[in-house]
Short mmCIF file of C-alpha atoms and ligand atoms in Angstrom, two decimals:
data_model
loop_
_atom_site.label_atom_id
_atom_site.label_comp_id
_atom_site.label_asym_id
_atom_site.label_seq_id
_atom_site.Cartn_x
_atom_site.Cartn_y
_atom_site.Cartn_z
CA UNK A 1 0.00 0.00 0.00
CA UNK A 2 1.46 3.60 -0.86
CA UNK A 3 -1.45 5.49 0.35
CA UNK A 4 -1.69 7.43 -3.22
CA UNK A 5 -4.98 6.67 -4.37
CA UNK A 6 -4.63 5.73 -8.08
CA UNK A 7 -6.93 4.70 -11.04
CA UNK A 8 -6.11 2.50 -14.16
CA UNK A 9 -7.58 1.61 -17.39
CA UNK A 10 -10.05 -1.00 -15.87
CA UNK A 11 -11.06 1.68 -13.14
CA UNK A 12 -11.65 4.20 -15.95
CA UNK A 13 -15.10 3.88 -18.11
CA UNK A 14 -13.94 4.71 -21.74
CA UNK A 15 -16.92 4.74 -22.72
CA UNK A 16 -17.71 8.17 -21.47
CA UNK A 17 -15.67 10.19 -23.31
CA UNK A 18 -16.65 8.07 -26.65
CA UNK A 19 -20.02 9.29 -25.83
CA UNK A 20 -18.99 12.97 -25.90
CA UNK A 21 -18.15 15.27 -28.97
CA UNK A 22 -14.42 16.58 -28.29
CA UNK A 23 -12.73 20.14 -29.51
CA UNK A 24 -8.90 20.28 -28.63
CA UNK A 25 -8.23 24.11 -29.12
CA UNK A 26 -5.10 24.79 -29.72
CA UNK A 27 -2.76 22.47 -31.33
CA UNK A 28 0.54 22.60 -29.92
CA UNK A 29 2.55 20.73 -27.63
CA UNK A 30 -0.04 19.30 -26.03
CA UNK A 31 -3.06 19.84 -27.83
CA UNK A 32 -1.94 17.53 -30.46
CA UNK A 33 -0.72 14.82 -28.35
CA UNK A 34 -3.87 15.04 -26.69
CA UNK A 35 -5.99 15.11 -29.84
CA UNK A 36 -4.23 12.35 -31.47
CA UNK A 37 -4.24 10.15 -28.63
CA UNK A 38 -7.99 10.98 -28.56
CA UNK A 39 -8.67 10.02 -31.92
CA UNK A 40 -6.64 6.46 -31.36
CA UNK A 41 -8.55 5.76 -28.49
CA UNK A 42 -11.88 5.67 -30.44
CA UNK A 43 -13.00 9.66 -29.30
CA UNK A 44 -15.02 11.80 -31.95
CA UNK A 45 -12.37 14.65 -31.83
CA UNK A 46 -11.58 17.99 -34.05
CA UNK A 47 -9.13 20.44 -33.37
CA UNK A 48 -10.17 24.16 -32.81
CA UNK A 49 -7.34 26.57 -34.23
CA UNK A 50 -7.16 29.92 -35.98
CA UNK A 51 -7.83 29.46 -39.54
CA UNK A 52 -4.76 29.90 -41.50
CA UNK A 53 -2.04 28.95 -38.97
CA UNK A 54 0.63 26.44 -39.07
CA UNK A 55 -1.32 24.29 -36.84
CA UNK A 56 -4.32 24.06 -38.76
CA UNK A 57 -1.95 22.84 -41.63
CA UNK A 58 -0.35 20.46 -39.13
CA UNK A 59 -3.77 19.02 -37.51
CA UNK A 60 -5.26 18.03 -41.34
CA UNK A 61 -2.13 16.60 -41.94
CA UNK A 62 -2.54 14.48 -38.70
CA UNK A 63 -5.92 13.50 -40.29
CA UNK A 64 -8.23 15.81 -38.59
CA UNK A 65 -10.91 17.81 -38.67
CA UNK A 66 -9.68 21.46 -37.89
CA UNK A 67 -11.81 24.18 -37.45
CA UNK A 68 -11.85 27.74 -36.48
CA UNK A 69 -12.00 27.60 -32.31
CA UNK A 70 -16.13 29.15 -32.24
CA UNK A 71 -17.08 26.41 -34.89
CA UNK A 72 -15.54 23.34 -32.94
CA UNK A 73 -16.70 24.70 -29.62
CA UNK A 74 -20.59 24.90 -30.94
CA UNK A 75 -19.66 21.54 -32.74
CA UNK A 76 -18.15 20.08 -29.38
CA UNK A 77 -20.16 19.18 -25.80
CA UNK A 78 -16.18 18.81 -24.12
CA UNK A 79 -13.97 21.39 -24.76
CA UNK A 80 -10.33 21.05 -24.15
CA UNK A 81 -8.18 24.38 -23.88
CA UNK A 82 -4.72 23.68 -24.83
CA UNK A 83 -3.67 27.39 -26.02
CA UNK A 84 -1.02 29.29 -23.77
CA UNK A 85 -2.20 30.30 -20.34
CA UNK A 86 -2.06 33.54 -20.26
CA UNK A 87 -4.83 33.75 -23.55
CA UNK A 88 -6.88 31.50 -21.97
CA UNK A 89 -9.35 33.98 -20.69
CA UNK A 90 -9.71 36.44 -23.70
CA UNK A 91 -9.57 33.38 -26.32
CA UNK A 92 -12.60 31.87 -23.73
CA UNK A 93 -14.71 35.13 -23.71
CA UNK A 94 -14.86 35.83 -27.00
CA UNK A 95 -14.59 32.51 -29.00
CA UNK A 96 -15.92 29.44 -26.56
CA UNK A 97 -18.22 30.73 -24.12
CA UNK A 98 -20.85 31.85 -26.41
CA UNK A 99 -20.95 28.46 -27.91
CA UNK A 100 -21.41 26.65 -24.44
CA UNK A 101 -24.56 24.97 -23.39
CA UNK A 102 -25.68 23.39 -19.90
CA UNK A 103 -24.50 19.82 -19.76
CA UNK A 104 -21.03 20.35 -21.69
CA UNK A 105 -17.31 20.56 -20.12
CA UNK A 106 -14.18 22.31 -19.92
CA UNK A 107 -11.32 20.30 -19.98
CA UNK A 108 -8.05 22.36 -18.82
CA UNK A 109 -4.21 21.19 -18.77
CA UNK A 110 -3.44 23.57 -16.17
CA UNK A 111 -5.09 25.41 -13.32
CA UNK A 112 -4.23 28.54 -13.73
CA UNK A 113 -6.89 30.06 -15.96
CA UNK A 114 -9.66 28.58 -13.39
CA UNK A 115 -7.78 28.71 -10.22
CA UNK A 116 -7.02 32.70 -10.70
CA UNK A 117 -10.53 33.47 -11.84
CA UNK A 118 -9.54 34.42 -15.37
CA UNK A 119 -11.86 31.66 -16.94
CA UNK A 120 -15.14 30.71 -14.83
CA UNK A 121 -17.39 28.32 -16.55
CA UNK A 122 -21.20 29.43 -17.15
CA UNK A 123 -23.69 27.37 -15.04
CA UNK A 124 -24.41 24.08 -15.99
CA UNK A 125 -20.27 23.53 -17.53
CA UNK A 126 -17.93 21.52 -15.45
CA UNK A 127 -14.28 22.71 -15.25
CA UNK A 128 -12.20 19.56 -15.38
CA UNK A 129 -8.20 19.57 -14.99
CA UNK A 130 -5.94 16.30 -16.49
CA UNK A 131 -2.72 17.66 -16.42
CA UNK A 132 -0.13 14.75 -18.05
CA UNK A 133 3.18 15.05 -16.41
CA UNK A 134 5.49 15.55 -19.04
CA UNK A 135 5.54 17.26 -22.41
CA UNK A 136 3.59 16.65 -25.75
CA UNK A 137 5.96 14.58 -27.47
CA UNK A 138 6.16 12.17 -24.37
CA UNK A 139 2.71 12.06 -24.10
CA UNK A 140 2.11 10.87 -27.89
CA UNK A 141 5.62 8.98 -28.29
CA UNK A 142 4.68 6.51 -24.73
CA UNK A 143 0.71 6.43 -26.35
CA UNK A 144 2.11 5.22 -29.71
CA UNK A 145 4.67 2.18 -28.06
CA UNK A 146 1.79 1.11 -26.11
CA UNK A 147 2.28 2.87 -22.51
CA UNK A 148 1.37 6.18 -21.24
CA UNK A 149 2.15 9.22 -19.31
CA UNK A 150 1.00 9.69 -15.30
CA UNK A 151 -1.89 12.18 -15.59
CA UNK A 152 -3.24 14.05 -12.48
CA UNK A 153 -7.07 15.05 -12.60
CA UNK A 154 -9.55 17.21 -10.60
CA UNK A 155 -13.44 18.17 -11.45
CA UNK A 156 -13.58 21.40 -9.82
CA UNK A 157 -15.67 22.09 -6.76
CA UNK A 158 -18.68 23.17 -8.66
CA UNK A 159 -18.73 20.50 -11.11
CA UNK A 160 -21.69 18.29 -10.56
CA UNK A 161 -22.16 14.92 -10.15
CA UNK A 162 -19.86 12.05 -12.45
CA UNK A 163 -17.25 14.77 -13.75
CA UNK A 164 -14.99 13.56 -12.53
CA UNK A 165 -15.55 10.14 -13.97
CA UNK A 166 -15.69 11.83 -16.98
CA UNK A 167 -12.20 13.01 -16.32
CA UNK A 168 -11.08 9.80 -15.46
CA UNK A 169 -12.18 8.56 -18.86
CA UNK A 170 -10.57 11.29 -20.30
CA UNK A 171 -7.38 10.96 -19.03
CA UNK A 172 -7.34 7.20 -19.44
CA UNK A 173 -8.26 7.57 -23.74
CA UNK A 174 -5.10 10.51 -23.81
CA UNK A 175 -3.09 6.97 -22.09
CA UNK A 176 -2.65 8.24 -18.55
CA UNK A 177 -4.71 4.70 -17.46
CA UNK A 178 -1.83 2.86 -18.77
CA UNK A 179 0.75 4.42 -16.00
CA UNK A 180 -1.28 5.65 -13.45
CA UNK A 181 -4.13 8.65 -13.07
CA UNK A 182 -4.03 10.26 -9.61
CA UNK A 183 -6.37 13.27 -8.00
CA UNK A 184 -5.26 16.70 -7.56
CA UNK A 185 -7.17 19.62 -7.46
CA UNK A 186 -7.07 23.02 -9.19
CA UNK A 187 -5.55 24.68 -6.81
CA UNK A 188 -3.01 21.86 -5.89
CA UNK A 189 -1.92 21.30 -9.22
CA UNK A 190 -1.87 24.94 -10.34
CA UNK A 191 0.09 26.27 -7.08
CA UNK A 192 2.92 23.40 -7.15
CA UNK A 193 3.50 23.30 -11.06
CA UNK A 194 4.14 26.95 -11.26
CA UNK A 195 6.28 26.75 -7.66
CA UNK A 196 8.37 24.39 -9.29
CA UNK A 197 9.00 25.89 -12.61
CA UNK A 198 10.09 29.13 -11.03
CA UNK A 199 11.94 28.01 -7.65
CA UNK A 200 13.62 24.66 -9.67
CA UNK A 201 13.25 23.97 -13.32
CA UNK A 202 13.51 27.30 -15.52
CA UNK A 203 13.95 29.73 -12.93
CA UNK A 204 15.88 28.56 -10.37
CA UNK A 205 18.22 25.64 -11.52
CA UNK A 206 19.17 28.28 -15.01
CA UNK A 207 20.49 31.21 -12.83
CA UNK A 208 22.16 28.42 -10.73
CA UNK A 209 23.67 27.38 -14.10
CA UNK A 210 24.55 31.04 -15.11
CA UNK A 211 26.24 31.90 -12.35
CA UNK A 212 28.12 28.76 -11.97
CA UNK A 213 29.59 28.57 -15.41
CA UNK A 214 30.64 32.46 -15.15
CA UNK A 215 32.01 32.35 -12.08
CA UNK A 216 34.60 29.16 -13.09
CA UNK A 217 35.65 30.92 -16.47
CA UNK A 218 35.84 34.64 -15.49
CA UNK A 219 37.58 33.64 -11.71
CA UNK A 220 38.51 30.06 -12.08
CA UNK A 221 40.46 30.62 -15.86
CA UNK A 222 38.33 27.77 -17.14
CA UNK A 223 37.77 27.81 -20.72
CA UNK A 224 34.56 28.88 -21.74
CA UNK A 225 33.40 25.40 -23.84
CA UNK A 226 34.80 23.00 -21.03
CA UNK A 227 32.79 24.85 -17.97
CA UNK A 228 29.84 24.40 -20.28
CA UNK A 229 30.17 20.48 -19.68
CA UNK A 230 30.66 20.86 -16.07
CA UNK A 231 27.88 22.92 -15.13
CA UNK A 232 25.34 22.67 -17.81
CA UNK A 233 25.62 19.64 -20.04
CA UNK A 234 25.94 17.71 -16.98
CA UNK A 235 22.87 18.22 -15.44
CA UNK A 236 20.90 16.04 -17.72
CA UNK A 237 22.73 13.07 -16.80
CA UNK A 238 22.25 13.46 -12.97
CA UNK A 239 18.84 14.68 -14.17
CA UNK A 240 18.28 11.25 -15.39
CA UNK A 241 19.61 9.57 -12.96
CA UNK A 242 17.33 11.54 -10.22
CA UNK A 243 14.37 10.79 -12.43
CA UNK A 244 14.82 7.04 -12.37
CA UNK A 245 16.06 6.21 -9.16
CA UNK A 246 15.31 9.33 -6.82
CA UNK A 247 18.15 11.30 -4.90
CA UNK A 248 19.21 8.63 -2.87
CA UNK A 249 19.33 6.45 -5.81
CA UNK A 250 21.68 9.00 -7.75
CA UNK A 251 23.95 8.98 -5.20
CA UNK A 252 24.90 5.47 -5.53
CA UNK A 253 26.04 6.03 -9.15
CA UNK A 254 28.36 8.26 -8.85
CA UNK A 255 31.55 8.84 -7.21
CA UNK A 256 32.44 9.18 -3.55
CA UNK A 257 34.19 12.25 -4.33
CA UNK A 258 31.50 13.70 -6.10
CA UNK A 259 29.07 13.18 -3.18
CA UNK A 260 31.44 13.85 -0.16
CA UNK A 261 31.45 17.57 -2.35
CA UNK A 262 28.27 17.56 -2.95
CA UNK A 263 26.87 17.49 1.26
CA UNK A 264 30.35 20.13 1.60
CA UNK A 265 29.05 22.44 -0.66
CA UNK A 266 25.06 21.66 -1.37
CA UNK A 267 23.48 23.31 1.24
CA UNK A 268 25.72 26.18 1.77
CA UNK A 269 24.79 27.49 -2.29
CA UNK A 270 21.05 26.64 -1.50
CA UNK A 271 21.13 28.95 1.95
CA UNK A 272 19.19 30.93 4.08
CA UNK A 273 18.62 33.68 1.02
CA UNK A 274 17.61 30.70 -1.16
CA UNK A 275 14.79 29.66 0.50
CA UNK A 276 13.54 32.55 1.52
CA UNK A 277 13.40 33.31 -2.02
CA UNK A 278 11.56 30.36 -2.34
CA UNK A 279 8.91 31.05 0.21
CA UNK A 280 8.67 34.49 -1.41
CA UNK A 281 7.65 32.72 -4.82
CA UNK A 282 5.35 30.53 -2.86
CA UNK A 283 3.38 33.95 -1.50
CA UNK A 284 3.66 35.55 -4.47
CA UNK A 285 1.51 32.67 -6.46
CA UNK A 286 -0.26 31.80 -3.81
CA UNK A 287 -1.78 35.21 -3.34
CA UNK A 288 -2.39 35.07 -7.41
CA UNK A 289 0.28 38.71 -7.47
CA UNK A 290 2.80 36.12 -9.79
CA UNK A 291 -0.73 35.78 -11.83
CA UNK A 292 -1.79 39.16 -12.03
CA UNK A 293 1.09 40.23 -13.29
CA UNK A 294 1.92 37.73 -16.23
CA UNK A 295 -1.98 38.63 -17.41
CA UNK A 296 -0.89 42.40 -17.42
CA UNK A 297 2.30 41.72 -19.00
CA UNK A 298 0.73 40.04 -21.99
CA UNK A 299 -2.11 42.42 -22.00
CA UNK A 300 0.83 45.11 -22.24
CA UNK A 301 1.99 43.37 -25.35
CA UNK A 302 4.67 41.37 -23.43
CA UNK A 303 7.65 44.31 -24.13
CA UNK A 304 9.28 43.94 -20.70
CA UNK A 305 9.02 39.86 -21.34
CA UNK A 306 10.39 40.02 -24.85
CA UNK A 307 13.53 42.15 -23.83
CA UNK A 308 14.40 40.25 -20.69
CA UNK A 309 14.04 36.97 -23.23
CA UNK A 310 16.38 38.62 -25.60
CA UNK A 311 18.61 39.93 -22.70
CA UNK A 312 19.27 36.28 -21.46
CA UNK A 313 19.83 34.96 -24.59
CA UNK A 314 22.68 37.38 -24.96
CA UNK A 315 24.56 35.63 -22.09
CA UNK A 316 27.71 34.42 -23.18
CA UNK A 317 27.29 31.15 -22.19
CA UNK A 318 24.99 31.08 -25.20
CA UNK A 319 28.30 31.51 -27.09
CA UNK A 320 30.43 28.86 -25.66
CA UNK A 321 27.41 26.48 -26.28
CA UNK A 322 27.29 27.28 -29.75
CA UNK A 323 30.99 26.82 -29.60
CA UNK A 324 31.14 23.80 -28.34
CA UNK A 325 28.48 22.30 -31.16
CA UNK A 326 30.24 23.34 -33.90
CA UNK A 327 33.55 22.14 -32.66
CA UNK A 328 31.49 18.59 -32.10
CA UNK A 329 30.04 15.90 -34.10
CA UNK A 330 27.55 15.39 -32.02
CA UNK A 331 24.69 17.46 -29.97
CA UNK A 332 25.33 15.50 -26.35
N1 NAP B 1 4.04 22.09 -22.45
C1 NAP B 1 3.85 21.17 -21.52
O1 NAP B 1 4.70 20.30 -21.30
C2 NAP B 1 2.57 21.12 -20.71
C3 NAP B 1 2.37 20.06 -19.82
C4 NAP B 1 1.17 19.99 -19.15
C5 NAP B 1 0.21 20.97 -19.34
N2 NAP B 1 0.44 22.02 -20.18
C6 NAP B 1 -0.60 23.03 -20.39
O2 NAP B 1 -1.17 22.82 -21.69
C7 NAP B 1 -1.65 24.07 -22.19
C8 NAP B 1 -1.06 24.34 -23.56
O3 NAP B 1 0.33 24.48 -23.42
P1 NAP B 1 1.30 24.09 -24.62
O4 NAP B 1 2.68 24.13 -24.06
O5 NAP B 1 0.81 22.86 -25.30
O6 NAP B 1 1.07 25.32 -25.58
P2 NAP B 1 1.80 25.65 -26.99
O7 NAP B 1 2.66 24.50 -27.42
O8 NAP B 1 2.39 26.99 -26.85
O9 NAP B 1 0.61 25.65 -28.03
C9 NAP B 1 -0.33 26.63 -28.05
C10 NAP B 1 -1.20 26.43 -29.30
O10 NAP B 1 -2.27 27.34 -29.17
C11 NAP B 1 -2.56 27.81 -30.47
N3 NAP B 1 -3.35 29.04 -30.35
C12 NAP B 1 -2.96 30.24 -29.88
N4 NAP B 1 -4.00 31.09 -29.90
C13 NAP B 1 -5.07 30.38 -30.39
C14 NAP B 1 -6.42 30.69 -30.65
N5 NAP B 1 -6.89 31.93 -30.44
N6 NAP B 1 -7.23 29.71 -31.14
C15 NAP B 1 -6.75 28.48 -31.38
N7 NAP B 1 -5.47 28.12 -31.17
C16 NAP B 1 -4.64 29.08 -30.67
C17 NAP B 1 -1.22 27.94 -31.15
O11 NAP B 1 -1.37 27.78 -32.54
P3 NAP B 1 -1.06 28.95 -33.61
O12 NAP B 1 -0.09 29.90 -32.98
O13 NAP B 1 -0.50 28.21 -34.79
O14 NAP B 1 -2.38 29.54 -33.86
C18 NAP B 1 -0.51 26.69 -30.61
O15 NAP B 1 -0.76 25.57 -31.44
C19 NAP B 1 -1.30 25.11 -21.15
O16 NAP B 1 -2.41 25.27 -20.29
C20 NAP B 1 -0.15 24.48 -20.39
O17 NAP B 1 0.02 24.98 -19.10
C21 NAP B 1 1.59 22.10 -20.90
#
């Protein structure tokens, strides 16, 4: 017993989502995973896009139905929003909402639009979350060799009665069944995948990254391609090896010199003005400030976003990576 509660095919009716008519808007990284994996499990699926974009191209190439996001969300009773976050709510107002009727469903692949209050279903629609952890291409790549990708799920509070089971079937035809489908709920889900993005994975582990590889070349003397090994390409092997057999687990596989440095030196770069940076990102999206300000930002046209973006990417890092490919035969 692990005391996670968790659902599988055989606890999952397909047959409710089968019975539904579903609109995928937005085909990108996950909306055409999702779609496709749809379509393969026997779902009645079209893709809701803006006419004339490369992903309208892309989803009749894939073999479906694509049409423009009002059409497929008066065609649909299950509608699935996989645009970016942060046009969730306009793309909502103006192109789904009118088109909703009592009885139909929101499917979301993140919390935020829902959890913030930037997207609140009329009466009648349930907002349901299945979130698949891990990207697009996972998601259709483990679908297609026969497996699946964990998928967490919520029907939000004011969704009535069997939702959720329709979530469950949902997330069981995408091929979460397969691995493993466990409850979360909006808020959960929404909270924690944004807290980690920021704190670890883009924010947090990059400047860790930055910092590292400039302080060994400009004060160590270490040349500029080599540090790039050391403190960036590296990471994806203990990455791996952290994502296979936990921390403990990474340990074992490497050096004793590498981990008697690693408990020297660990804690004392993650320190006391580390975490309380981290509880400071944990306030800041708890209290929906992180959210309010990424809406106003793209409302603003996204010009303070853009120039930080093209800002980092003038880090010279950036350089010695591009260094270090052309020099090589090989991208790892
Ligand atoms: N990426 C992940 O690994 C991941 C994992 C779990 C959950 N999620 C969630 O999944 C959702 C989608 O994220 P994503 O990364 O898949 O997004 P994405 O790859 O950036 O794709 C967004 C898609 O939305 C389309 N789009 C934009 N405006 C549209 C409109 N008005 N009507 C129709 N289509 C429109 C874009 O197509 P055009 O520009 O060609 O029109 C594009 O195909 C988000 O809620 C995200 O948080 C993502």
């Amino acid at each position: 017993m692990t005391g996670i509660r968790v659902w599988r095919d055989a606890d999952c009716d397909l047959g409710l989502i089968r019975e539904r008519k579903v609109a995928v808007v937005g085909y990108g990284n996950q909306g055409r995973a999702q779609a496709l994996n749809l379509r393969d499990s026997g779902v009645d699926v079209v893709a809701g896009v803006r006419p004339g974009s490369a992903t309208e191209d892309q989803a009749r190439a894939d073999g479906l139905t694509a049409l423009a996001t009002p059409e497929a969300a008066a065609w649909a009773d299950v509608v699935t929003l996989l645009i970016p976050d942060e046009l969730q709510a306009d793309v909502f107002a103006a192109d789904i909402e009118p088109h909703l009727a009592p009885g139909d469903a929101l499917v979301f692949g993140h919390g935020f639009s829902v959890h913030f209050g930037y997207v609140t279903p009329p009466p009648g629609v349930d907002a349901l979350l299945c979130a698949p952890k891990g990207p697009g291409h996972w998601l259709r790549a483990n679908y297609e060799q026969g497996s699946g990708l964990a998928c967490i799920v919520a029907a939000h509070d004011a969704a009535r009665p069997g939702a959720f089971d329709l979530v469950l079937s949902y997330a069981a035809a995408i091929g979460g069944g397969r691995v493993g489908i466990m409850p979360t709920s909006f808020a959960e889900e929404c909270v924690a995948d944004l807290y980690g993005e920021q704190t670890v994975l883009c924010g947090g582990m990059v400047e860790l990254v930055r910092a590292a590889w400039r302080i060994l070349v400009e004060e160590g003397g270490v040349a500029p391609h080599m540090a790039y090994y050391d403190v960036l390409k590296e990471v994806k092997l203990i990455a791996d090896l952290m994502y296979e057999r936990g921390i403990a687990g990474m340990y074992e596989k490497i050096s004793d010199t590498a981990e008697f440095g690693a408990y020297r030196t660990g804690a004392a770069v993650v320190g006391d003005e580390a975490k309380a940076a981290m509880r400071a990102a944990l306030k800041d999206i708890r209290s929906g400030q992180f959210a309010r300000d990424w809406m106003a930002e793209t409302r603003a046209g996204k010009v303070k976003f853009l120039a930080e973006r093209a800002a980092k990417a003038d880090h010279p890092i950036e350089d010695a990576g591009r260094a270090l490919a052309a020099a090589l035969d090989t991208k790892t």
